[in-house]
CSV table of C-alpha atoms in Angstrom, one decimal:
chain,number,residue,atom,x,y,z
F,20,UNK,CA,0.0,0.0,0.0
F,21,UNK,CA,1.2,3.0,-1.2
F,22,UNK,CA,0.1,7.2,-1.5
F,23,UNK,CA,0.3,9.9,-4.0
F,24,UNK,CA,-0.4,13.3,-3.1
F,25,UNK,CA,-0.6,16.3,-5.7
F,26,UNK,CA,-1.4,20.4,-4.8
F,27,UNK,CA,-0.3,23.3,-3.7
F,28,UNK,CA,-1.0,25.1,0.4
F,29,UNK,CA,-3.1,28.1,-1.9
F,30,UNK,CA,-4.4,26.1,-4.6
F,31,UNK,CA,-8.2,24.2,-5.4
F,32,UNK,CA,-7.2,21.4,-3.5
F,33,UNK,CA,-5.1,18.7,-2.1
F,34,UNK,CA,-5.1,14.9,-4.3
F,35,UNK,CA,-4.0,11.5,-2.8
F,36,UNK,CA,-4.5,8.2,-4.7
F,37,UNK,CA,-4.1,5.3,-2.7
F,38,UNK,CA,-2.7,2.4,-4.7
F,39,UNK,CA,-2.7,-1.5,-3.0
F,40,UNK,CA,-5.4,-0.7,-1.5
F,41,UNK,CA,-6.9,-4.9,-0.6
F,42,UNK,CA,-10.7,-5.3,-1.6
F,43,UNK,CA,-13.5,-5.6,1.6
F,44,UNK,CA,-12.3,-3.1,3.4
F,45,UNK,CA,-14.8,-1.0,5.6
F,46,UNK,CA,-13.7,2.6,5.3
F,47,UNK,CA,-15.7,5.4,7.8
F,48,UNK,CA,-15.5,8.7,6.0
F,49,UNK,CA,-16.2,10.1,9.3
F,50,UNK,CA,-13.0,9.1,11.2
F,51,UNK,CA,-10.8,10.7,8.1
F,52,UNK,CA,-13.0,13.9,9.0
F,53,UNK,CA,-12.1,13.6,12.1
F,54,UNK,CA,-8.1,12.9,11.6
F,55,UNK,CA,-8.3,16.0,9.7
F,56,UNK,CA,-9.5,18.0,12.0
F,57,UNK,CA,-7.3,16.6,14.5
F,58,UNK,CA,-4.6,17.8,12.2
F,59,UNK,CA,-5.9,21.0,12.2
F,60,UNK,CA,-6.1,21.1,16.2
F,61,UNK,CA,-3.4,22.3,18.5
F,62,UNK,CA,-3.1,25.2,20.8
F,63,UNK,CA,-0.3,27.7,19.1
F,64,UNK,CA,-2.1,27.2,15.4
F,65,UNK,CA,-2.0,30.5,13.1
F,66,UNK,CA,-4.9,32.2,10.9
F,67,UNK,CA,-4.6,29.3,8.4
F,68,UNK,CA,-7.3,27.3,11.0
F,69,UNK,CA,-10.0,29.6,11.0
F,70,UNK,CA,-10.3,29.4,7.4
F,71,UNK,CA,-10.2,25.9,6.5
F,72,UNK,CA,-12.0,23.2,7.9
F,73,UNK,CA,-10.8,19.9,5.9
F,74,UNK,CA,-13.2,17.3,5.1
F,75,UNK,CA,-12.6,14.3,2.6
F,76,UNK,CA,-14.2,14.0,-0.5
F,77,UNK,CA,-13.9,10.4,-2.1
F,78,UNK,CA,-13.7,10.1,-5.4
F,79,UNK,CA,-12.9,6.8,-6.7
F,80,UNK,CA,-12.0,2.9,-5.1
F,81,UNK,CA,-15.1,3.1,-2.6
F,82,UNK,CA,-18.6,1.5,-3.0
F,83,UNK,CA,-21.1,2.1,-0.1
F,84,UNK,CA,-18.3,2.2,2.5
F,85,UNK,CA,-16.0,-0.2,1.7
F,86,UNK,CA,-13.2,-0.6,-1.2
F,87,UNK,CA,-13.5,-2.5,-4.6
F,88,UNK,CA,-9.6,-3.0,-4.6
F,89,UNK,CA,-8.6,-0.8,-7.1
F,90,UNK,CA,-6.9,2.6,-6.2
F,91,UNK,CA,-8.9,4.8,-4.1
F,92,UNK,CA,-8.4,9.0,-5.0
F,93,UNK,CA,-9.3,11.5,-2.8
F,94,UNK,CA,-9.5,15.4,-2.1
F,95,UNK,CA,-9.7,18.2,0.4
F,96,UNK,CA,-10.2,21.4,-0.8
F,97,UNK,CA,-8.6,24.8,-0.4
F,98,UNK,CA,-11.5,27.7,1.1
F,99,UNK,CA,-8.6,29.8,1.0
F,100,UNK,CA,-8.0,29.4,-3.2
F,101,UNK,CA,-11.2,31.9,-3.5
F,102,UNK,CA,-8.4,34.4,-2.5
F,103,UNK,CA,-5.7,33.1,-4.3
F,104,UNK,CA,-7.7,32.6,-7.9
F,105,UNK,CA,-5.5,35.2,-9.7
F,106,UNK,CA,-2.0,34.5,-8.0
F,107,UNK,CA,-2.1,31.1,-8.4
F,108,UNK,CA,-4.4,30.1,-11.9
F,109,UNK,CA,-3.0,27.1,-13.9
F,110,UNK,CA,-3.3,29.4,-16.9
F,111,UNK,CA,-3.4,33.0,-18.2
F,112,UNK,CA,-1.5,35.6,-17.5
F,113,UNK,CA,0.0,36.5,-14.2
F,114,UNK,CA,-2.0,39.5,-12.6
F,115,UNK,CA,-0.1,42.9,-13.5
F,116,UNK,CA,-0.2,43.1,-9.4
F,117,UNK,CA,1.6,39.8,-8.6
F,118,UNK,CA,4.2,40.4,-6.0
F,119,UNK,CA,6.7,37.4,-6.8
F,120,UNK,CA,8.4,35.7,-3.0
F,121,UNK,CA,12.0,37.3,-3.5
F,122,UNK,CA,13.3,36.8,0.0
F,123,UNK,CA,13.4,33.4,1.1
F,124,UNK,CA,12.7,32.6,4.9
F,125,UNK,CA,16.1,30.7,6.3
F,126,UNK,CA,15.0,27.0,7.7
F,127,UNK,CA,12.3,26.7,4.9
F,128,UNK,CA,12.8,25.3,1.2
F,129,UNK,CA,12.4,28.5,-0.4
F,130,UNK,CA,16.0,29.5,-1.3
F,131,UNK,CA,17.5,25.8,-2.2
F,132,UNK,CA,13.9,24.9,-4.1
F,133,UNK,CA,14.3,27.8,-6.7
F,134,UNK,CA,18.2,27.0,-7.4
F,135,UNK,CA,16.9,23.6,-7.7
F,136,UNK,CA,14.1,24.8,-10.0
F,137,UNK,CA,15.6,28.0,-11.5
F,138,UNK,CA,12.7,30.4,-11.0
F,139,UNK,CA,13.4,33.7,-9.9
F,140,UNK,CA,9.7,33.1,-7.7
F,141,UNK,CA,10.0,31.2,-4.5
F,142,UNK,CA,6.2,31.2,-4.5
F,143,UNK,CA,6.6,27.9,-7.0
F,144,UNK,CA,8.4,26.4,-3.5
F,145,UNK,CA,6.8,27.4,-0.5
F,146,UNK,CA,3.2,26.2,-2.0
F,147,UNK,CA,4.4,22.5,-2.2
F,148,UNK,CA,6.9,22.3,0.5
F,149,UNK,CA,4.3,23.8,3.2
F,150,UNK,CA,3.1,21.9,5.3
F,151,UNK,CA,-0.7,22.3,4.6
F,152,UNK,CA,0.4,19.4,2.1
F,153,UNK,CA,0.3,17.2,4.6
F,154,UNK,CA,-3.6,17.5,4.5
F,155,UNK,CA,-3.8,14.7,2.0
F,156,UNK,CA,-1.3,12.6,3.5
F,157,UNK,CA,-3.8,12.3,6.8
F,158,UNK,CA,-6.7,11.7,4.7
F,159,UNK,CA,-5.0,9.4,2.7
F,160,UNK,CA,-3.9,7.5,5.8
F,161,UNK,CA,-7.2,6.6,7.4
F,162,UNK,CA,-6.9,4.2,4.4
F,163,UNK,CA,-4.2,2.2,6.4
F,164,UNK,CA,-5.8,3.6,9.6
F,165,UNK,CA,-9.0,1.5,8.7
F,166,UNK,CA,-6.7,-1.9,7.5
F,167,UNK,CA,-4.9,-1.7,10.6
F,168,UNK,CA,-7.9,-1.5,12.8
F,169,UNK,CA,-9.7,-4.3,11.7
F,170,UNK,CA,-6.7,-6.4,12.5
F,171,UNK,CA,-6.7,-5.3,15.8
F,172,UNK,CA,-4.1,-3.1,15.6
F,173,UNK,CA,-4.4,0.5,16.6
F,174,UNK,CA,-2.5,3.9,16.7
F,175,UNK,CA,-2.3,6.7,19.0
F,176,UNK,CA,0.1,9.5,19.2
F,177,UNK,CA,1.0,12.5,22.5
F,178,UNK,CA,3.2,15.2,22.3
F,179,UNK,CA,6.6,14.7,24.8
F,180,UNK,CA,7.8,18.2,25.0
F,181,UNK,CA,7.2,21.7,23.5
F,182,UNK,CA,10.1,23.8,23.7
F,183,UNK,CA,11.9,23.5,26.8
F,184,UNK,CA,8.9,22.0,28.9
F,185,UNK,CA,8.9,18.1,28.8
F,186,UNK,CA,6.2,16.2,30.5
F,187,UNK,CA,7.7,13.4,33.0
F,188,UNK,CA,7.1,9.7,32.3
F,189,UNK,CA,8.3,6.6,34.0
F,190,UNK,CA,9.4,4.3,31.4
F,191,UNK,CA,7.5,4.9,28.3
F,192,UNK,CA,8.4,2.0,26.3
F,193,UNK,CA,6.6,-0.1,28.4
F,194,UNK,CA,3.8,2.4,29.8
F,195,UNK,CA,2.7,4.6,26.9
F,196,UNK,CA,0.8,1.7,25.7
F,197,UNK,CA,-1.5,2.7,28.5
F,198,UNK,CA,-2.3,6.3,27.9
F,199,UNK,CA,-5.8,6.8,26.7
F,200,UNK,CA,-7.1,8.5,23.9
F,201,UNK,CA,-9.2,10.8,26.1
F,202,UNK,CA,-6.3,11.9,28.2
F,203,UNK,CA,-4.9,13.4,25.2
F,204,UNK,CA,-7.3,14.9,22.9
F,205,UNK,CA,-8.7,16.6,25.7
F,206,UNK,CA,-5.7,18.4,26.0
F,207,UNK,CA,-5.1,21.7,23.8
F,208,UNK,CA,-1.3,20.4,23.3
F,209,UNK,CA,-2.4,16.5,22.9
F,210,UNK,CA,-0.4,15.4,26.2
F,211,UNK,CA,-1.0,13.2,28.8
F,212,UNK,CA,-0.2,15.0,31.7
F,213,UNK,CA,-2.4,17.4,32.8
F,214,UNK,CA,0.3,20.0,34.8
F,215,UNK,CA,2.6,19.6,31.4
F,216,UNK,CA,0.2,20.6,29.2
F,217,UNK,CA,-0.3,23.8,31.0
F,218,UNK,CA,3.1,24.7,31.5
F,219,UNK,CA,3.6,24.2,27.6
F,220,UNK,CA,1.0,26.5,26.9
F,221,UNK,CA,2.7,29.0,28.7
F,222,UNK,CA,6.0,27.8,27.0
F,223,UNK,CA,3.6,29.1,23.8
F,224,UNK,CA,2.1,32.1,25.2
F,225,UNK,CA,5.7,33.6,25.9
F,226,UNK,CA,6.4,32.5,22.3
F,227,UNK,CA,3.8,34.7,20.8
F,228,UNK,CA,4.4,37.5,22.4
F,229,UNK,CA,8.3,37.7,21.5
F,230,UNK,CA,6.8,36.7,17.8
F,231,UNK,CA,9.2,33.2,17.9
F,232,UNK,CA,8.1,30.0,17.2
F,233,UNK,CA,8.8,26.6,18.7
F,234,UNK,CA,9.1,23.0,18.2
F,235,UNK,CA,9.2,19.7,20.4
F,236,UNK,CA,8.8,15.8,20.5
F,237,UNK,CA,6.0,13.6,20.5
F,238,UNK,CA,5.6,9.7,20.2
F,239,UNK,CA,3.7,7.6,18.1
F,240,UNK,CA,3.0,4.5,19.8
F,241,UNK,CA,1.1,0.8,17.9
F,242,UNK,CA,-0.9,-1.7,19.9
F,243,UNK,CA,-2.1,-5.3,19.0
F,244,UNK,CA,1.1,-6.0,16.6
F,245,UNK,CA,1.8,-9.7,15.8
F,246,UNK,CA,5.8,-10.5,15.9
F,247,UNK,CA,7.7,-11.2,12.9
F,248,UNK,CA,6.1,-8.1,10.6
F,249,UNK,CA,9.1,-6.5,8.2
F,250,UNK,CA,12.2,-7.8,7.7
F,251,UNK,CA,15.3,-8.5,8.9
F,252,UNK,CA,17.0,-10.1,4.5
F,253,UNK,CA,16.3,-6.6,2.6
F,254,UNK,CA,17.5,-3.5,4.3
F,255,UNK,CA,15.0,-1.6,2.5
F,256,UNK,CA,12.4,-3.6,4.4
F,257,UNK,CA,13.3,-3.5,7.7
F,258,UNK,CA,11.1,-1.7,9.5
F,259,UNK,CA,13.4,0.8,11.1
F,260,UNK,CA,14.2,1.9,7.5
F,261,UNK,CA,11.0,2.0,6.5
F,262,UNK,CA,9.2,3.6,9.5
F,263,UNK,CA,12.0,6.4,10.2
F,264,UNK,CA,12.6,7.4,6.1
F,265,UNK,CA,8.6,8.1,6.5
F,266,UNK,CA,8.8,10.4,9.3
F,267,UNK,CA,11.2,12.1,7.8
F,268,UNK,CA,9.2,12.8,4.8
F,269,UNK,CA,7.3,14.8,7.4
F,270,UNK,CA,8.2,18.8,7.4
F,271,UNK,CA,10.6,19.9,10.2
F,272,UNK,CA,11.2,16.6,11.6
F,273,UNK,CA,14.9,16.4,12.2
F,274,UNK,CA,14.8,13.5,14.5
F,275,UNK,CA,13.5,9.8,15.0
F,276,UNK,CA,14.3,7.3,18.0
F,277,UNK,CA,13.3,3.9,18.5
F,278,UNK,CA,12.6,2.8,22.1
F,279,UNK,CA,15.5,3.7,24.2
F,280,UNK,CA,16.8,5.3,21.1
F,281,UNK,CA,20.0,7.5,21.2
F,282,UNK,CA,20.5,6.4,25.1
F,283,UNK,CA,21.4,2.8,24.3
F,284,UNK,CA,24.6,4.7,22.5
F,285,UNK,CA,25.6,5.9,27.0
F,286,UNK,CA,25.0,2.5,28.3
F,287,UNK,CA,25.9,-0.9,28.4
F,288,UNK,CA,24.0,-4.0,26.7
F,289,UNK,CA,22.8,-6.0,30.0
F,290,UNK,CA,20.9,-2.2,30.3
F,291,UNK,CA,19.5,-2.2,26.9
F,292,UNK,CA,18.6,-5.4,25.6
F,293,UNK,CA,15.2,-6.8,26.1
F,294,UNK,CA,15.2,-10.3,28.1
F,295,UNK,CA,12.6,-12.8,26.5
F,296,UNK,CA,10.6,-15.0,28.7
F,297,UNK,CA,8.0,-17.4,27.9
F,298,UNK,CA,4.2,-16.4,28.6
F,299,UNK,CA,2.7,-20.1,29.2
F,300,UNK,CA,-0.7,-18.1,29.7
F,301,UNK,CA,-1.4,-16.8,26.3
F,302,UNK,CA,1.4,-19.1,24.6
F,303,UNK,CA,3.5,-16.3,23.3
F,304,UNK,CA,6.7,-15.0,23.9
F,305,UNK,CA,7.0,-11.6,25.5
F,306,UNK,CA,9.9,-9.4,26.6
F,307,UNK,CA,10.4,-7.9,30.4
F,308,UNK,CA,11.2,-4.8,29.0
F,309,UNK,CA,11.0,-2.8,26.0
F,310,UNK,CA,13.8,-0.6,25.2
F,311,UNK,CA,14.0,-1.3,21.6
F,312,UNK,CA,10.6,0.0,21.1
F,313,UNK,CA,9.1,-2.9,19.4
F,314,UNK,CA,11.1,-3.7,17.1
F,315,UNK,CA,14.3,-5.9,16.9
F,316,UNK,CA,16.1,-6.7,13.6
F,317,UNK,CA,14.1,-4.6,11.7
F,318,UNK,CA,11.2,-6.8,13.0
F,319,UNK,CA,8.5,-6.0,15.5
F,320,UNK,CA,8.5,-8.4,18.2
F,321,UNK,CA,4.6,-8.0,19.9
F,322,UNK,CA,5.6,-5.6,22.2
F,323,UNK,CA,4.4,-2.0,22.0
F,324,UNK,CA,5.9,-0.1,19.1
F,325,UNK,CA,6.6,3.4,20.2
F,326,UNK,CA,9.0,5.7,18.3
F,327,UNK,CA,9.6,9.5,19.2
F,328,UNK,CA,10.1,12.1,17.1
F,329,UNK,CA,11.8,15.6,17.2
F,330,UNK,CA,10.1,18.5,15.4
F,331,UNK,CA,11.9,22.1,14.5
F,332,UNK,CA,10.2,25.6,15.4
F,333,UNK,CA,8.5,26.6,12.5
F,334,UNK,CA,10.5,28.5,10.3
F,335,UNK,CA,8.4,31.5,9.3
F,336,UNK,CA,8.7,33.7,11.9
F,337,UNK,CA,6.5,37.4,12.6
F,338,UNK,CA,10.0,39.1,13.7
F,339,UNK,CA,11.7,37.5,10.4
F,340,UNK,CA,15.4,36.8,10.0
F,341,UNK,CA,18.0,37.9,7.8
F,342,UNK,CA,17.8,36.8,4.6
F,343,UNK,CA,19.2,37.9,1.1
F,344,UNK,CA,16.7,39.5,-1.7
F,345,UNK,CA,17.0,37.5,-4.9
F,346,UNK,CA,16.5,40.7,-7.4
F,347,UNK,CA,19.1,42.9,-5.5
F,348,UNK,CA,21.0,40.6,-3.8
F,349,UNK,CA,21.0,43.1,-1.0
F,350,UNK,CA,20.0,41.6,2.8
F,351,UNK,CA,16.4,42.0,3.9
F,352,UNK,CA,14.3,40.4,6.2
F,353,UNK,CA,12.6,36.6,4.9
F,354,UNK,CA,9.3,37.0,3.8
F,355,UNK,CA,6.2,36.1,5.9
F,356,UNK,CA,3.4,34.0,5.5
F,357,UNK,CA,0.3,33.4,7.9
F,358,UNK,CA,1.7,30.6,10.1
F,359,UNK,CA,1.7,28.8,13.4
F,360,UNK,CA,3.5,29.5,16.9
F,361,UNK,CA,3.9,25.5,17.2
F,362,UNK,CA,2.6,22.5,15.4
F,363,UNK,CA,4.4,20.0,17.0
F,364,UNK,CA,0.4,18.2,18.4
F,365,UNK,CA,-0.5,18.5,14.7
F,366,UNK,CA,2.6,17.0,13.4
F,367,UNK,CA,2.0,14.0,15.7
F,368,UNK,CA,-1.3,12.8,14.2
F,369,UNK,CA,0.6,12.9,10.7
F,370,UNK,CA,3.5,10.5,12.2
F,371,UNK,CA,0.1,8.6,12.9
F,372,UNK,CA,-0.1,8.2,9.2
F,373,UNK,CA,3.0,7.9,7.8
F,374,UNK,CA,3.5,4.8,10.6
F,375,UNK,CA,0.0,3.3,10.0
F,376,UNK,CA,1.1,3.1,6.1
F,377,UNK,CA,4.5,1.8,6.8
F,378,UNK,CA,3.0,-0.6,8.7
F,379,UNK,CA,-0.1,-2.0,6.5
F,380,UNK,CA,2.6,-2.5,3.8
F,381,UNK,CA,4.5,-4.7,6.2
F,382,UNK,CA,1.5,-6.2,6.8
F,383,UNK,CA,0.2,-7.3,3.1
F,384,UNK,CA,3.7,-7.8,2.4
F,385,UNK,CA,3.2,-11.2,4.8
F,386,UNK,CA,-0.2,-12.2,5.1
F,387,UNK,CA,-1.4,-11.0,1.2
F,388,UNK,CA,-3.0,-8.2,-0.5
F,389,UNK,CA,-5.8,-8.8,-2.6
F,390,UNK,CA,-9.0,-8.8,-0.2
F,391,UNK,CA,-9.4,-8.6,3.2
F,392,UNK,CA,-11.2,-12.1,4.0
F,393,UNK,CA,-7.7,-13.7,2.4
F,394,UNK,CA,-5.5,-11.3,4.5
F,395,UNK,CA,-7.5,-12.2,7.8
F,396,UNK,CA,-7.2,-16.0,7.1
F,397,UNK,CA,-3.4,-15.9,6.6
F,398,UNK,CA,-3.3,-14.1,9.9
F,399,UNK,CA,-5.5,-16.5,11.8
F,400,UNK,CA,-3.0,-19.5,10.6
F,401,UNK,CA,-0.3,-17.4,10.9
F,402,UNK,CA,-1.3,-16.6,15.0
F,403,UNK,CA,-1.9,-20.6,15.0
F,404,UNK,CA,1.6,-21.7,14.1
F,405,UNK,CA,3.1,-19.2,16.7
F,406,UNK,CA,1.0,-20.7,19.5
F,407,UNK,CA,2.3,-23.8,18.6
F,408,UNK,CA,5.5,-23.0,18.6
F,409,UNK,CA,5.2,-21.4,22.0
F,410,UNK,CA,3.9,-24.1,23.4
C-alpha cells in the first residue's frame, strides 16, 4: 500500500490516490473527517485554522463504505483558493499586481527549491513544501488507519515536550501503551499529563508574544502488533528503515528514535537489551522490557511499538530573520506568510499516518493483499503456528 499526493498550500485542493489498496475493506469517511480535524487542532495554530475546515471527499476505489480493490483517489479542498484565484491560476497571464516571493525565509525550502528549479519566484516552492500538504497525507492514511484497525491493531500519538517543557514519564516503552485517547485529545497540546500541558502552553504564550516559534517531540506508539512483521533479509524492508525514512518525509522533523533510542549509545548491553521470557498463559513470547521500542532486527517483536520524534520551530517567523533578496542581492528580512507559533500536536497525528502506512505494507507484504477475508485468514493460521511454537 502506497500514496500519491498532488497540490499546492493556496491552490483548489489537495489529491492523494491510494494504490494496494486490498478489496473488503470498511472505510468510515467520518473518522478521516475527524483525523483531519485533529490535524488541524493544537493550541499555538495560526490564521490558516480559522479558514479551512478539511473534510474528505472520495472520489474513486469506494462503493457504499468499503473498497472495490482498485486505487482509491481523494480530495480536500482549499477555502482559501477563493483568494488566491489570480495569484495562483494554472493558466493566463500573471495579474499585473503579482508580488513574486524574492526573499526566502532561512529553515524553509524557499531558497534551495528555486536554485533547484531556476525560477526567480519562491512562491513555486513554499506552495508545495508547506506543510498544509500534509492535509492529503492524513486523509489518505485513514486508508491504512482503517486496514490496521480491523486487524486489531491501533495507533495513537501525544506530544513529549514543546520547547523547553517536557512532561515526566516513567518508562515509556513499556507504559505509553496505556495512555488513553481521552487523556490526550482533551488536552489543547495532545499530552497526557495534565500539569505539562499547562506549563507548555505558557511555553507558547511567551512565544507569541516575543513573535518566535517553537518545536518539540511527541511519540507515536502501535498496539495489537503480531511479531515477525518487516524484515530482517532486505534492508529496504526493515522496518526501522521504513518507519524512520517516513517520518522524515514529514516537514521539520529532524529526528527519530526507536525505544530507548539515542541512550542505548551511553550505556551498556545487559541495560539495553530486552530479556525474552515465555508467557505459558497466552502461549507467546514476550519481553520484560521494552527498550527497543518494538522492534528488533528490523522486526516487531509484539511488544508495543513506540517511536519519538523531534520537530523544528516553524520556520516562518512574525520578527523575520535575515535573509538575502534574490533581485538585489541586497540583505532583507525573509518573507512572511500566515503561520503557526507550534505545530508539534498536529505533526503528531501525521506520524500517525506515515507509521500506520509503513505498517499495513509490512502487513500485506506477509499475510497477502488482494481482499481482506484472504488477509485475515493468513493471519489466523499465521497466529496458529506461533501458538504452537510457543507451546
Amino acid at each position: 500500500m502506497r500514496y500519491y499526493t498532488a497540490g499546492e498550500s493556496h491552490g483548489q485542493g489537495l489529491v492523494a490516490i491510494i494504490e494496494g489498496v486490498p478489496a473488503g475493506l470498511k472505510v468510515s469517511e467520518q473518522q478521516i473527517n475527524i483525523d483531519l480535524a485533529r490535524r488541524q487542532s493544537g493550541y499555538g495554530r495560526g490564521g490558516r485554522q480559522k479558514i479551512e475546515r478539511d473534510t474528505v471527499q472520495v472520489i474513486s476505489g469506494i462503493r457504499f463504505g468499503r473498497t472495490m480493490g482498485s486505487p482509491v483517489a481523494m480530495i480536500v479542498k482549499n477555502r482559501d483558493w477563493e483568494n488566491w484565484t489570480d495569484r495562483m491560476a494554472p493558466f493566463g497571464e500573471a495579474p499585473l499586481d503579482l508580488v513574486r516571493e524574492v526573499t526566502p525565509r532561512p529553515g524553509h525550502a524557499d531558497l534551495v527549491g528555486a536554485l533547484k528549479t531556476n525560477t526567480d519566484d519562491c512562491r513555486n516552492i513554499l506552495e508545495r513544501s508547506s506543510a498544509r500538504t500534509t492535509a492529503p497525507r492524513v486523509a489518505a492514511a485513514g486508508i491504512a488507519r482503517e486496514f490496521l484497525a480491523e486487524l486489531g491493531v491501533d495507533i495513537f500519538s501525544y506530544v513529549v515536550s514543546i520547547g523547553s517543557v517536557s512532561m515526566r514519564e516513567e518508562d515509556p516503552y513499556m507504559n505509553a501503551a496505556q495512555y488513553t485517547p481521552l487523556a490526550i485529545e482533551t488536552s489543547e497540546v495532545r499530552c497526557p499529563d495534565a500539569e505539562a500541558t499547562e506549563a507548555m502552553k505558557r511555553e507558547i504564550d511567551r512565544a507569541i508574544k516575543t513573535k518566535d516559534s517553537l518545536g518539540g517531540t511527541f511519540r507515536v506508539v502501535v498496539r495489537g502488533l503480531l511479531p515477525g512483521v518487516g524484515d530482517y533479509a532486505v534492508p529496504t524492508e526493515r522496518l526501522t528503515s521504513t518507519i524512520g525514512g517516513a517520518l522524515f518525509s514529514i516537514p521539520a522533523i529532524k529526528g527519530v528514535e526507536f525505544g530507548m533510542g539515542f541512550e542505548c549509545a551511553r550505556r551498556p548491553g545487559s541495560q539495553v537489551h530486552d530479556p525474552i521470557e515465555l508467557d505459558r498463559v497466552n502461549a507467546n513470547f514476550t519481553r520484560t522490557s521494552n527498550n527497543a521500542g518494538g522492534l528488533e532486527g528490523g522486526m516487531t517483536t509484539g511488544m508495543p511499538l513506540v517511536v519519538t520524534a523531534a520537530m523544528k520551530p516553524i520556520p516562518t517567523l512574525m520578527q523575520p530573520l535575515q535573509t538575502v533578496n534574490l533581485d538585489t542581492l541586497e540583505v532583507a528580512q525573509a518573507s512572511k506568510e500566515r503561520s503557526d507559533v507550534c505545530a508539534v500536536p498536529a505533526a503528531a497525528v501525521v506520524a500517525e499516518g506515515e507509521v500506520a502506512f509503513a505498517l499495513a505494507d509490512a502487513y500485506m507484504r506477509k499475510f497477502g493483499s488482494d481482499n481482506m477475508a484472504d488477509i485475515k485468514a493468513a493471519i489466523k493460521a499465521y497466529k496458529q503456528r506461533l501458538n504452537t511454537m510457543s507451546r
